[in-house]
Amino acid sequence: MEILMTVSKFASICTMGANASALEKEIGPEQFPVNEHYFGLVNFGNTCYCNSVLQALYFCRPFREKVLAYKSQPRKKESLLTCLADLFHSIATQKKKVGVIPPKKFITRLRKENELFDNYMQQDAHEFLNYLLNTIADILQEERKQEKQNGRLPNGNIDNENNNSTPDPTWVHEIFQGTLTNETRCLTCETISSKDEDFLDLSVDVEQNTSITHCLRGFSNTETLCSEYKYYCEECRSKQEAHKRMKVKKLPMILALHLKRFKYMDQLHRYTKLSYRVVFPLELRLFNTSGDATNPDRMYDLVAVVVHCGRK
């Protein structure tokens, strides 16, 4: 599985920690940005899926800053977020520029909270990323709920509003969440129905000798619904042929892309990994395909790429 993370107006490269002094000398101290650290994470038995994602997230500066700010708040009961904050703080406060850190506390907490990761088997990096971001959002929303129930907001103000059924968005949503519009146009009456849905990452199909830009173009391709897949049109009150497409309505601050490298092969009766070459540009322009004038084109800079080398 691969995950591409990009963020507007910021780019950084994640390197693995090795021999700190030798690596720093070879690269040259002038190559290191001020106050930046490059640390590898110790593997505790096939935990590379976790380590690689944590390193990628560390170099997403808006995310890192929010996690470190959480660390500075009054101590809360231990959770996956407090363990992540401790790990990020440990990296950020190191005296050396490069090195290795064991994320033992985080891995222990992860295995305790989710039995899927409570083993020494290889796991899916994309599944871990989704679990981590959603868990952090849940923790923040629960803390917000508790603060509201106590009648006091984080800024010290008294909350006199009624509790809403919809949870408030968190800084996880502010950083990673975008919005898609699923449009279906009936070819008989031309009526367009649309439905919005939020996303924290986009999963895109891959082909041989392709690029991220090409994959994203394919993501928004129009699909014709016909034969047994006809669309039930509420206006026509019958099944009709239709055009369907997915468009990005709102772009996120940080875009996480998941390349769908596993495809079900009918002749093999199983999923096969697609080891296709995919070109990653250092800069990626996402065009606003929704027609929303408030959502201009956005240039993203490459922050990190997570790539698994192997058959599984």
CSV table of C-alpha atoms in Angstrom, one decimal:
chain,number,residue,atom,x,y,z
A,1,MET,CA,0.0,0.0,0.0
A,2,GLU,CA,1.2,3.5,-0.7
A,3,ILE,CA,0.1,6.8,0.9
A,4,LEU,CA,1.0,10.2,-0.6
A,5,MET,CA,0.7,13.1,1.7
A,6,THR,CA,0.9,16.7,0.4
A,7,VAL,CA,0.3,20.0,2.0
A,8,SER,CA,0.1,23.5,0.6
A,9,LYS,CA,3.2,25.7,0.9
A,10,PHE,CA,5.3,23.2,2.7
A,11,ALA,CA,7.7,20.4,1.7
A,12,SER,CA,10.0,18.2,3.6
A,13,ILE,CA,11.7,14.8,3.2
A,14,CYS,CA,11.6,12.1,5.7
A,15,THR,CA,14.9,10.1,6.2
A,16,MET,CA,15.5,7.0,8.2
A,17,GLY,CA,17.8,7.2,11.2
A,18,ALA,CA,21.0,5.3,11.0
A,19,ASN,CA,24.4,6.1,12.3
A,20,ALA,CA,23.6,9.6,13.5
A,21,SER,CA,27.1,11.2,13.3
A,22,ALA,CA,28.0,9.4,10.0
A,23,LEU,CA,24.8,10.3,8.3
A,24,GLU,CA,24.8,13.9,9.5
A,25,LYS,CA,28.4,14.3,8.4
A,26,GLU,CA,27.7,12.8,5.0
A,27,ILE,CA,24.6,14.9,4.3
A,28,GLY,CA,26.1,18.1,5.7
A,29,PRO,CA,24.7,20.2,8.5
A,30,GLU,CA,23.8,23.0,6.1
A,31,GLN,CA,21.2,20.6,4.5
A,32,PHE,CA,19.2,20.4,7.7
A,33,PRO,CA,16.5,23.0,8.2
A,34,VAL,CA,16.7,24.8,11.5
A,35,ASN,CA,15.1,22.9,14.4
A,36,GLU,CA,14.3,19.9,12.2
A,37,HIS,CA,15.0,16.3,13.2
A,38,TYR,CA,15.2,13.1,11.2
A,39,PHE,CA,14.8,10.0,13.3
A,40,GLY,CA,14.1,6.4,12.4
A,41,LEU,CA,11.8,4.3,14.6
A,42,VAL,CA,12.7,0.9,16.0
A,43,ASN,CA,10.8,-2.0,14.4
A,44,PHE,CA,9.1,-4.2,17.1
A,45,GLY,CA,8.4,-7.1,14.8
A,46,ASN,CA,6.7,-6.1,11.5
A,47,THR,CA,5.7,-2.7,12.8
A,48,CYS,CA,7.0,-0.9,9.7
A,49,TYR,CA,3.4,-0.2,8.6
A,50,CYS,CA,3.1,1.9,11.8
A,51,ASN,CA,6.6,3.4,11.8
A,52,SER,CA,6.4,4.6,8.2
A,53,VAL,CA,3.0,6.3,8.7
A,54,LEU,CA,4.1,8.0,11.9
A,55,GLN,CA,7.2,9.4,10.2
A,56,ALA,CA,5.1,10.7,7.3
A,57,LEU,CA,2.6,12.3,9.8
A,58,TYR,CA,5.5,13.9,11.7
A,59,PHE,CA,6.6,15.7,8.6
A,60,CYS,CA,3.1,17.1,8.0
A,61,ARG,CA,3.8,20.3,9.9
A,62,PRO,CA,0.2,21.4,10.7
A,63,PHE,CA,-0.5,17.9,12.1
A,64,ARG,CA,2.8,17.8,14.1
A,65,GLU,CA,2.1,21.3,15.6
A,66,LYS,CA,-1.3,20.3,16.8
A,67,VAL,CA,0.0,17.1,18.4
A,68,LEU,CA,2.8,19.0,20.1
A,69,ALA,CA,0.3,21.6,21.3
A,70,TYR,CA,-1.9,18.8,22.7
A,71,LYS,CA,1.2,17.6,24.6
A,72,SER,CA,1.5,21.0,26.3
A,73,GLN,CA,-2.1,20.9,27.6
A,74,PRO,CA,-2.9,19.7,31.2
A,75,ARG,CA,-2.1,16.0,31.5
A,76,LYS,CA,-4.9,13.7,30.5
A,77,LYS,CA,-5.4,10.0,30.9
A,78,GLU,CA,-3.2,7.9,28.6
A,79,SER,CA,-4.6,7.3,25.1
A,80,LEU,CA,-3.2,6.8,21.7
A,81,LEU,CA,-3.1,10.5,21.2
A,82,THR,CA,-1.1,11.1,24.4
A,83,CYS,CA,1.4,8.4,23.4
A,84,LEU,CA,1.7,10.0,19.9
A,85,ALA,CA,2.3,13.4,21.5
A,86,ASP,CA,5.0,11.9,23.8
A,87,LEU,CA,6.7,10.4,20.8
A,88,PHE,CA,6.6,13.5,18.7
A,89,HIS,CA,7.8,15.6,21.6
A,90,SER,CA,10.7,13.1,22.1
A,91,ILE,CA,11.8,13.5,18.5
A,92,ALA,CA,11.3,17.3,18.4
A,93,THR,CA,13.4,17.9,21.6
A,94,GLN,CA,16.4,15.7,20.6
A,95,LYS,CA,19.8,17.4,20.7
A,96,LYS,CA,21.0,15.5,17.6
A,97,LYS,CA,19.6,16.0,14.1
A,98,VAL,CA,19.4,12.4,13.2
A,99,GLY,CA,19.1,9.1,15.2
A,100,VAL,CA,16.8,6.3,16.2
A,101,ILE,CA,13.9,6.3,18.7
A,102,PRO,CA,11.9,3.2,20.0
A,103,PRO,CA,8.2,4.0,19.8
A,104,LYS,CA,7.5,1.3,22.4
A,105,LYS,CA,4.9,3.2,24.4
A,106,PHE,CA,2.9,4.0,21.3
A,107,ILE,CA,3.1,0.4,19.9
A,108,THR,CA,2.1,-1.0,23.3
A,109,ARG,CA,-1.0,1.3,23.5
A,110,LEU,CA,-1.9,0.5,19.9
A,111,ARG,CA,-1.9,-3.2,20.5
A,112,LYS,CA,-3.9,-2.8,23.7
A,113,GLU,CA,-6.6,-0.7,22.0
A,114,ASN,CA,-7.1,-2.7,18.7
A,115,GLU,CA,-6.7,-6.4,18.5
A,116,LEU,CA,-6.1,-6.1,14.7
A,117,PHE,CA,-2.7,-4.7,15.5
A,118,ASP,CA,-2.0,-6.9,18.5
A,119,ASN,CA,0.3,-9.4,16.8
A,120,TYR,CA,3.6,-9.6,14.9
A,121,MET,CA,2.1,-9.9,11.4
A,122,GLN,CA,2.3,-7.4,8.6
A,123,GLN,CA,-0.5,-4.9,8.5
A,124,ASP,CA,-1.9,-2.5,6.0
A,125,ALA,CA,-0.5,1.1,6.4
A,126,HIS,CA,-3.6,2.6,4.9
A,127,GLU,CA,-5.9,0.9,7.5
A,128,PHE,CA,-3.6,2.0,10.3
A,129,LEU,CA,-3.6,5.6,9.0
A,130,ASN,CA,-7.4,5.6,8.9
A,131,TYR,CA,-7.6,4.1,12.4
A,132,LEU,CA,-5.2,6.5,13.9
A,133,LEU,CA,-6.8,9.7,12.5
A,134,ASN,CA,-10.3,8.6,13.3
A,135,THR,CA,-9.2,7.5,16.9
A,136,ILE,CA,-7.6,10.9,17.4
A,137,ALA,CA,-10.8,12.7,16.2
A,138,ASP,CA,-12.9,10.6,18.5
A,139,ILE,CA,-10.7,11.4,21.5
A,140,LEU,CA,-10.8,15.1,20.8
A,141,GLN,CA,-14.6,15.0,20.3
A,142,GLU,CA,-15.1,13.1,23.5
A,143,GLU,CA,-13.0,15.6,25.4
A,144,ARG,CA,-14.9,18.4,23.9
A,145,LYS,CA,-18.2,16.7,24.9
A,146,GLN,CA,-16.9,16.4,28.5
A,147,GLU,CA,-15.9,20.0,28.6
A,148,LYS,CA,-19.4,21.0,27.4
A,149,GLN,CA,-21.1,18.8,30.0
A,150,ASN,CA,-19.0,20.6,32.6
A,151,GLY,CA,-20.3,23.8,31.2
A,152,ARG,CA,-16.8,25.2,30.3
A,153,LEU,CA,-15.0,25.5,27.0
A,154,PRO,CA,-11.2,25.3,26.6
A,155,ASN,CA,-10.9,29.1,26.5
A,156,GLY,CA,-12.6,29.3,29.9
A,157,ASN,CA,-16.0,30.5,28.7
A,158,ILE,CA,-19.2,29.0,29.9
A,159,ASP,CA,-21.1,27.0,27.4
A,160,ASN,CA,-24.8,27.9,27.4
A,161,GLU,CA,-25.7,26.2,24.1
A,162,ASN,CA,-27.6,22.9,23.9
A,163,ASN,CA,-25.6,19.8,22.9
A,164,ASN,CA,-25.7,19.3,19.2
A,165,SER,CA,-26.3,15.8,17.8
A,166,THR,CA,-23.5,16.3,15.3
A,167,PRO,CA,-20.0,16.3,16.8
A,168,ASP,CA,-17.9,19.4,16.3
A,169,PRO,CA,-15.1,19.1,13.7
A,170,THR,CA,-11.7,18.7,15.2
A,171,TRP,CA,-8.3,19.8,14.1
A,172,VAL,CA,-7.9,16.4,12.4
A,173,HIS,CA,-10.8,17.4,10.2
A,174,GLU,CA,-9.5,20.9,9.7
A,175,ILE,CA,-6.2,19.5,8.4
A,176,PHE,CA,-7.2,16.3,6.4
A,177,GLN,CA,-10.9,16.5,5.6
A,178,GLY,CA,-12.2,17.4,2.1
A,179,THR,CA,-15.6,16.9,0.5
A,180,LEU,CA,-16.6,14.9,-2.6
A,181,THR,CA,-19.7,15.4,-4.6
A,182,ASN,CA,-21.3,12.2,-6.2
A,183,GLU,CA,-23.3,13.4,-9.2
A,184,THR,CA,-25.7,11.3,-11.3
A,185,ARG,CA,-27.3,12.7,-14.4
A,186,CYS,CA,-30.3,10.9,-16.0
A,187,LEU,CA,-29.8,10.7,-19.8
A,188,THR,CA,-33.5,10.8,-20.3
A,189,CYS,CA,-34.7,13.9,-18.4
A,190,GLU,CA,-31.2,15.4,-17.7
A,191,THR,CA,-32.0,15.7,-14.0
A,192,ILE,CA,-28.9,15.8,-11.9
A,193,SER,CA,-28.9,14.4,-8.4
A,194,SER,CA,-25.9,15.0,-6.1
A,195,LYS,CA,-24.8,13.9,-2.7
A,196,ASP,CA,-21.8,15.2,-0.7
A,197,GLU,CA,-19.6,13.1,1.4
A,198,ASP,CA,-16.5,13.9,3.5
A,199,PHE,CA,-13.2,12.2,3.2
A,200,LEU,CA,-9.9,12.1,5.1
A,201,ASP,CA,-8.0,10.4,2.2
A,202,LEU,CA,-8.7,9.6,-1.5
A,203,SER,CA,-8.3,6.0,-2.8
A,204,VAL,CA,-7.4,6.0,-6.5
A,205,ASP,CA,-6.9,3.2,-9.0
A,206,VAL,CA,-3.5,2.7,-10.6
A,207,GLU,CA,-2.4,1.5,-14.0
A,208,GLN,CA,0.9,0.5,-15.6
A,209,ASN,CA,3.4,3.3,-16.1
A,210,THR,CA,1.2,6.0,-14.7
A,211,SER,CA,1.5,9.1,-12.6
A,212,ILE,CA,-0.4,10.6,-9.6
A,213,THR,CA,-1.9,13.3,-11.9
A,214,HIS,CA,-3.2,10.6,-14.3
A,215,CYS,CA,-4.7,8.6,-11.4
A,216,LEU,CA,-6.5,11.7,-10.1
A,217,ARG,CA,-7.9,12.4,-13.6
A,218,GLY,CA,-9.2,8.8,-13.7
A,219,PHE,CA,-10.8,9.3,-10.3
A,220,SER,CA,-13.2,11.9,-11.8
A,221,ASN,CA,-13.9,10.1,-15.0
A,222,THR,CA,-17.6,9.8,-16.0
A,223,GLU,CA,-19.1,6.3,-15.8
A,224,THR,CA,-22.2,5.2,-17.8
A,225,LEU,CA,-24.8,3.3,-15.9
A,226,CYS,CA,-26.7,1.0,-18.3
A,227,SER,CA,-28.1,-2.5,-18.7
A,228,GLU,CA,-28.5,-4.2,-15.3
A,229,TYR,CA,-26.8,-1.2,-13.7
A,230,LYS,CA,-29.3,1.4,-14.8
A,231,TYR,CA,-30.1,4.3,-12.4
A,232,TYR,CA,-33.5,4.7,-10.8
A,233,CYS,CA,-34.5,8.3,-11.6
A,234,GLU,CA,-36.9,9.9,-9.1
A,235,GLU,CA,-38.1,12.3,-11.8
A,236,CYS,CA,-38.8,9.6,-14.4
A,237,ARG,CA,-39.9,7.2,-11.7
A,238,SER,CA,-38.2,4.3,-13.6
A,239,LYS,CA,-34.7,3.0,-14.3
A,240,GLN,CA,-32.8,4.9,-16.9
A,241,GLU,CA,-29.3,5.1,-18.3
A,242,ALA,CA,-27.3,7.7,-16.6
A,243,HIS,CA,-23.9,9.3,-16.2
A,244,LYS,CA,-22.2,9.2,-12.9
A,245,ARG,CA,-19.0,10.9,-11.7
A,246,MET,CA,-17.2,11.8,-8.5
A,247,LYS,CA,-15.9,15.4,-8.1
A,248,VAL,CA,-13.8,17.1,-5.5
A,249,LYS,CA,-16.0,19.9,-4.0
A,250,LYS,CA,-13.7,21.0,-1.2
A,251,LEU,CA,-9.9,20.4,-1.1
A,252,PRO,CA,-8.3,19.6,2.2
A,253,MET,CA,-5.3,21.4,3.7
A,254,ILE,CA,-3.3,18.2,3.5
A,255,LEU,CA,-4.2,15.7,0.9
A,256,ALA,CA,-3.6,12.0,1.6
A,257,LEU,CA,-3.8,9.7,-1.4
A,258,HIS,CA,-4.0,5.9,-1.2
A,259,LEU,CA,-3.0,3.9,-4.2
A,260,LYS,CA,-5.2,0.9,-4.7
A,261,ARG,CA,-2.5,-1.7,-5.4
A,262,PHE,CA,-4.6,-4.8,-4.8
A,263,LYS,CA,-7.0,-5.9,-7.5
A,264,TYR,CA,-9.2,-9.0,-7.6
A,265,MET,CA,-8.3,-11.3,-10.5
A,266,ASP,CA,-11.2,-13.5,-11.6
A,267,GLN,CA,-8.9,-16.1,-13.3
A,268,LEU,CA,-6.9,-16.4,-10.0
A,269,HIS,CA,-9.9,-16.1,-7.7
A,270,ARG,CA,-7.8,-13.9,-5.4
A,271,TYR,CA,-6.4,-10.4,-4.9
A,272,THR,CA,-3.1,-9.7,-6.6
A,273,LYS,CA,-0.7,-6.8,-5.8
A,274,LEU,CA,-0.1,-4.4,-8.7
A,275,SER,CA,3.6,-3.5,-8.6
A,276,TYR,CA,3.2,-0.8,-11.2
A,277,ARG,CA,5.5,2.2,-11.5
A,278,VAL,CA,3.7,5.4,-10.3
A,279,VAL,CA,5.5,8.8,-10.7
A,280,PHE,CA,5.2,11.1,-7.8
A,281,PRO,CA,5.6,14.8,-8.7
A,282,LEU,CA,7.2,17.1,-6.1
A,283,GLU,CA,4.4,19.6,-6.9
A,284,LEU,CA,0.8,18.7,-7.7
A,285,ARG,CA,-1.9,21.0,-8.9
A,286,LEU,CA,-5.4,19.9,-8.1
A,287,PHE,CA,-8.0,21.6,-10.4
A,288,ASN,CA,-11.3,22.5,-8.9
A,289,THR,CA,-13.8,20.3,-10.7
A,290,SER,CA,-16.9,21.3,-8.8
A,291,GLY,CA,-17.4,24.7,-10.3
A,292,ASP,CA,-17.4,26.3,-6.9
A,293,ALA,CA,-15.8,29.7,-7.3
A,294,THR,CA,-14.9,29.7,-3.6
A,295,ASN,CA,-12.6,26.7,-4.1
A,296,PRO,CA,-9.7,27.8,-6.3
A,297,ASP,CA,-7.1,25.5,-7.8
A,298,ARG,CA,-4.5,24.5,-5.2
A,299,MET,CA,-0.9,23.7,-5.5
A,300,TYR,CA,0.4,20.9,-3.2
A,301,ASP,CA,4.0,20.1,-2.3
A,302,LEU,CA,5.1,16.6,-1.6
A,303,VAL,CA,5.7,15.9,2.1
A,304,ALA,CA,6.0,12.1,2.3
A,305,VAL,CA,5.5,8.9,0.5
A,306,VAL,CA,4.9,5.5,2.1
A,307,VAL,CA,5.8,2.6,-0.1
A,308,HIS,CA,5.8,-1.1,0.8
A,309,CYS,CA,8.3,-3.2,-1.2
A,310,GLY,CA,7.3,-6.8,-1.4
A,311,ARG,CA,4.6,-9.2,-2.6
A,312,LYS,CA,2.1,-8.6,0.3
